[in-house]
mmCIF file of C-alpha atoms in Angstrom:
data_model
loop_
_atom_site.group_PDB
_atom_site.id
_atom_site.type_symbol
_atom_site.label_atom_id
_atom_site.label_comp_id
_atom_site.label_asym_id
_atom_site.label_seq_id
_atom_site.Cartn_x
_atom_site.Cartn_y
_atom_site.Cartn_z
ATOM 1 C CA HIS A 1 0.689 25.999 4.784
ATOM 2 C CA VAL A 2 0.526 25.876 0.966
ATOM 3 C CA ARG A 3 -1.608 29.000 0.809
ATOM 4 C CA GLU A 4 0.818 31.036 2.945
ATOM 5 C CA ALA A 5 4.047 29.733 1.416
ATOM 6 C CA ASN A 6 5.800 31.293 -1.527
ATOM 7 C CA GLY A 7 5.753 28.580 -4.176
ATOM 8 C CA HIS A 8 8.814 29.681 -6.168
ATOM 9 C CA GLY A 9 7.776 27.448 -9.064
ATOM 10 C CA HIS A 10 7.147 24.406 -6.866
ATOM 11 C CA TRP A 11 4.201 22.067 -7.108
ATOM 12 C CA ALA A 12 1.429 21.748 -4.556
ATOM 13 C CA ALA A 13 0.260 18.301 -3.492
ATOM 14 C CA SER A 14 -3.449 18.717 -2.847
ATOM 15 C CA ILE A 15 -6.277 16.562 -1.564
ATOM 16 C CA ALA A 16 -8.413 16.804 -4.680
ATOM 17 C CA SER A 17 -11.480 15.364 -2.961
ATOM 18 C CA ASP A 18 -11.558 17.929 -0.154
ATOM 19 C CA PRO A 19 -15.209 19.075 -0.126
ATOM 20 C CA PHE A 20 -14.466 22.349 1.707
ATOM 21 C CA GLY A 21 -13.468 25.667 0.232
ATOM 22 C CA SER A 22 -13.417 26.972 -3.297
ATOM 23 C CA ASN A 23 -11.216 25.352 -5.907
ATOM 24 C CA THR A 24 -11.204 28.589 -7.893
ATOM 25 C CA ALA A 25 -9.947 30.601 -4.912
ATOM 26 C CA TYR A 26 -7.399 27.910 -4.042
ATOM 27 C CA PHE A 27 -6.009 27.780 -7.580
ATOM 28 C CA GLU A 28 -5.827 31.582 -7.737
ATOM 29 C CA SER A 29 -3.973 31.565 -4.416
ATOM 30 C CA LEU A 30 -1.495 28.980 -5.653
ATOM 31 C CA LEU A 31 -0.831 30.983 -8.809
ATOM 32 C CA SER A 32 -0.417 34.231 -6.855
ATOM 33 C CA LYS A 33 2.099 32.527 -4.564
ATOM 34 C CA GLY A 34 4.164 31.340 -7.531
ATOM 35 C CA TYR A 35 3.209 27.673 -7.648
ATOM 36 C CA ALA A 36 3.716 26.036 -11.036
ATOM 37 C CA GLY A 37 1.327 23.143 -10.683
ATOM 38 C CA VAL A 38 -0.744 20.780 -8.617
ATOM 39 C CA VAL A 39 -0.945 17.000 -8.185
ATOM 40 C CA ASN A 40 -3.650 14.800 -6.661
ATOM 41 C CA TRP A 41 -1.627 13.598 -3.695
ATOM 42 C CA PRO A 42 -2.568 12.157 -1.276
ATOM 43 C CA SER A 43 -4.961 10.326 -3.543
ATOM 44 C CA CYS A 44 -7.919 8.005 -3.222
ATOM 45 C CA ILE A 45 -6.314 5.653 -5.765
ATOM 46 C CA LEU A 46 -4.936 3.580 -2.892
ATOM 47 C CA LEU A 47 -8.294 3.123 -1.140
ATOM 48 C CA GLU A 48 -9.928 -0.303 -1.282
ATOM 49 C CA GLY A 49 -13.079 -2.113 -0.217
ATOM 50 C CA HIS A 50 -15.345 -0.563 2.395
ATOM 51 C CA THR A 51 -13.126 2.520 2.778
ATOM 52 C CA LEU A 52 -13.313 3.227 -0.955
ATOM 53 C CA GLU A 53 -17.078 2.768 -0.867
ATOM 54 C CA GLU A 54 -17.476 5.160 2.085
ATOM 55 C CA PHE A 55 -15.178 7.819 0.632
ATOM 56 C CA SER A 56 -16.899 7.719 -2.759
ATOM 57 C CA THR A 57 -19.759 9.744 -1.235
ATOM 58 C CA ILE A 58 -17.435 12.760 -0.682
ATOM 59 C CA PRO A 59 -16.715 12.078 -3.671
ATOM 60 C CA ALA A 60 -13.220 10.678 -3.274
ATOM 61 C CA THR A 61 -12.936 8.855 -6.568
ATOM 62 C CA PRO A 62 -10.271 8.879 -9.243
ATOM 63 C CA ALA A 63 -12.744 10.484 -11.686
ATOM 64 C CA ALA A 64 -13.452 13.324 -9.212
ATOM 65 C CA GLU A 65 -9.725 13.857 -8.673
ATOM 66 C CA TYR A 66 -9.096 13.990 -12.420
ATOM 67 C CA ALA A 67 -11.941 16.497 -12.873
ATOM 68 C CA TYR A 68 -10.284 18.605 -10.130
ATOM 69 C CA LEU A 69 -6.969 18.485 -11.973
ATOM 70 C CA ALA A 70 -8.671 19.403 -15.248
ATOM 71 C CA GLU A 71 -10.163 22.408 -13.435
ATOM 72 C CA ALA A 72 -6.706 23.344 -12.094
ATOM 73 C CA ARG A 73 -5.276 23.098 -15.594
ATOM 74 C CA GLY A 74 -8.063 25.346 -16.852
ATOM 75 C CA ALA A 75 -7.093 27.857 -14.147
ATOM 76 C CA GLY A 76 -3.541 27.999 -15.515
ATOM 77 C CA LEU A 77 -1.705 25.476 -13.348
ATOM 78 C CA GLN A 78 0.282 22.564 -14.667
ATOM 79 C CA THR A 79 -1.016 19.196 -13.484
ATOM 80 C CA ARG A 80 0.191 15.671 -12.919
ATOM 81 C CA ALA A 81 -2.356 12.934 -12.279
ATOM 82 C CA PHE A 82 -1.484 10.049 -9.975
ATOM 83 C CA PHE A 83 -2.873 6.688 -11.056
ATOM 84 C CA LEU A 84 -2.539 3.087 -9.919
ATOM 85 C CA THR A 85 -4.293 1.043 -12.594
ATOM 86 C CA PRO A 86 -4.754 1.214 -16.368
ATOM 87 C CA GLU A 87 -8.400 2.126 -15.708
ATOM 88 C CA HIS A 88 -7.287 5.121 -13.647
ATOM 89 C CA ALA A 89 -4.966 6.180 -16.466
ATOM 90 C CA ASP A 90 -7.816 5.910 -18.971
ATOM 91 C CA ALA A 91 -10.009 8.098 -16.743
ATOM 92 C CA ALA A 92 -7.260 10.714 -16.381
ATOM 93 C CA ILE A 93 -6.670 10.796 -20.124
ATOM 94 C CA ALA A 94 -10.428 11.024 -20.748
ATOM 95 C CA ALA A 95 -10.442 14.111 -18.469
ATOM 96 C CA GLY A 96 -7.895 15.706 -20.795
ATOM 97 C CA LEU A 97 -4.850 15.162 -18.586
ATOM 98 C CA GLU A 98 -1.604 14.365 -20.379
ATOM 99 C CA ASP A 99 0.953 14.167 -17.560
ATOM 100 C CA LEU A 100 0.502 11.014 -15.504
ATOM 101 C CA VAL A 101 2.324 9.542 -12.507
ATOM 102 C CA LEU A 102 2.154 5.800 -11.914
ATOM 103 C CA HIS A 103 2.139 4.964 -8.208
ATOM 104 C CA PRO A 104 3.689 1.542 -7.486
ATOM 105 C CA GLY A 105 1.108 0.801 -4.802
ATOM 106 C CA ILE A 106 1.472 -0.283 -1.216
ATOM 107 C CA LEU A 107 3.803 -3.239 -1.253
ATOM 108 C CA LEU A 108 5.221 -5.003 1.767
ATOM 109 C CA ASP A 109 7.725 -7.804 2.025
ATOM 110 C CA VAL A 110 8.226 -8.343 -1.715
ATOM 111 C CA ASP A 111 10.668 -11.111 -2.605
ATOM 112 C CA THR A 112 12.817 -11.214 -5.754
ATOM 113 C CA GLU A 113 10.174 -12.992 -7.819
ATOM 114 C CA GLY A 114 7.485 -10.563 -6.674
ATOM 115 C CA ARG A 115 9.719 -7.583 -7.412
ATOM 116 C CA GLU A 116 10.291 -8.777 -10.981
ATOM 117 C CA MET A 117 6.561 -9.358 -11.439
ATOM 118 C CA VAL A 118 5.768 -5.813 -10.226
ATOM 119 C CA LEU A 119 8.422 -4.334 -12.507
ATOM 120 C CA ARG A 120 7.061 -6.241 -15.529
ATOM 121 C CA ALA A 121 3.502 -5.154 -14.729
ATOM 122 C CA HIS A 122 4.469 -1.502 -14.333
ATOM 123 C CA SER A 123 6.605 -1.586 -17.483
ATOM 124 C CA SER A 124 3.645 -3.045 -19.353
ATOM 125 C CA ILE A 125 1.297 -0.321 -18.087
ATOM 126 C CA VAL A 126 3.705 2.450 -19.130
ATOM 127 C CA ALA A 127 4.310 0.865 -22.547
ATOM 128 C CA ALA A 128 0.587 0.418 -23.216
ATOM 129 C CA ILE A 129 -0.175 4.051 -22.399
ATOM 130 C CA LYS A 130 2.708 5.315 -24.527
ATOM 131 C CA ALA A 131 1.696 3.038 -27.424
ATOM 132 C CA SER A 132 -1.896 4.292 -27.331
ATOM 133 C CA ASN A 133 -0.884 7.963 -27.219
ATOM 134 C CA PRO A 134 2.797 8.982 -27.433
ATOM 135 C CA LYS A 135 1.898 12.541 -26.314
ATOM 136 C CA ILE A 136 1.061 11.270 -22.831
ATOM 137 C CA THR A 137 3.880 11.690 -20.320
ATOM 138 C CA VAL A 138 4.162 8.809 -17.849
ATOM 139 C CA MET A 139 6.380 9.268 -14.823
ATOM 140 C CA ILE A 140 6.723 6.879 -11.886
ATOM 141 C CA TYR A 141 6.446 7.866 -8.250
ATOM 142 C CA THR A 142 9.317 6.527 -6.213
ATOM 143 C CA SER A 143 11.085 7.037 -2.924
ATOM 144 C CA ASP A 144 14.214 5.619 -1.338
ATOM 145 C CA TRP A 145 12.038 2.891 0.174
ATOM 146 C CA HIS A 146 10.372 2.016 -3.153
ATOM 147 C CA GLU A 147 13.719 2.043 -4.928
ATOM 148 C CA ASP A 148 15.311 -0.276 -2.365
ATOM 149 C CA LEU A 149 12.323 -2.633 -2.505
ATOM 150 C CA LEU A 150 11.660 -2.653 -6.255
ATOM 151 C CA GLY A 151 14.391 -0.910 -8.214
ATOM 152 C CA LEU A 152 11.823 1.206 -10.069
ATOM 153 C CA SER A 153 14.559 3.137 -11.873
ATOM 154 C CA ARG A 154 14.905 0.104 -14.181
ATOM 155 C CA ILE A 155 11.535 0.895 -15.772
ATOM 156 C CA GLU A 156 11.581 2.846 -19.017
ATOM 157 C CA CYS A 157 9.382 5.900 -18.541
ATOM 158 C CA ASP A 158 9.444 9.682 -18.935
ATOM 159 C CA GLY A 159 10.943 10.288 -15.501
ATOM 160 C CA PHE A 160 10.571 9.746 -11.796
ATOM 161 C CA LEU A 161 8.781 11.797 -9.149
ATOM 162 C CA ASN A 162 9.835 11.893 -5.527
ATOM 163 C CA PHE A 163 8.299 14.363 -3.070
ATOM 164 C CA ILE A 164 10.491 16.422 -0.809
ATOM 165 C CA GLY A 165 8.629 18.257 1.914
ATOM 166 C CA ALA A 166 9.200 21.961 2.437
ATOM 167 C CA LYS A 167 10.757 23.034 5.710
ATOM 168 C CA ALA A 168 8.575 25.310 7.797
#
């Protein structure tokens, strides 16, 4: 659908580890359709254990996704790199990416104490990245569900990202 749609300055959420097709052709198509940028979403950052191990052969790894985004940036698209951990952020920055999006993770049934712990941890991650390099932009992915559960808007960051699907 992304390839046929007129982007009108929107961003494309792309599976960066998709082993099929040509990234160069895809990026050219996005640019010709008016897309402004691309993000690595859905992302392998949420994979764990055996699934992560199996998908790494594709390769579906954060490093591969960040290399994809660096390639997209080189093609003329803006990029935003999703990350979950400080190590992911370091890998994205090492790939030359400067616009990051912290994903709060998959959290279920978080009580008040857990919510405050998650908020402190995420605030700490954002602050550490900003302290190490103030040029890095750190946004936080949120949704109505995440906001109700965690109150992510209380975290000091460069902004919040919430996807809205296009209507066919």
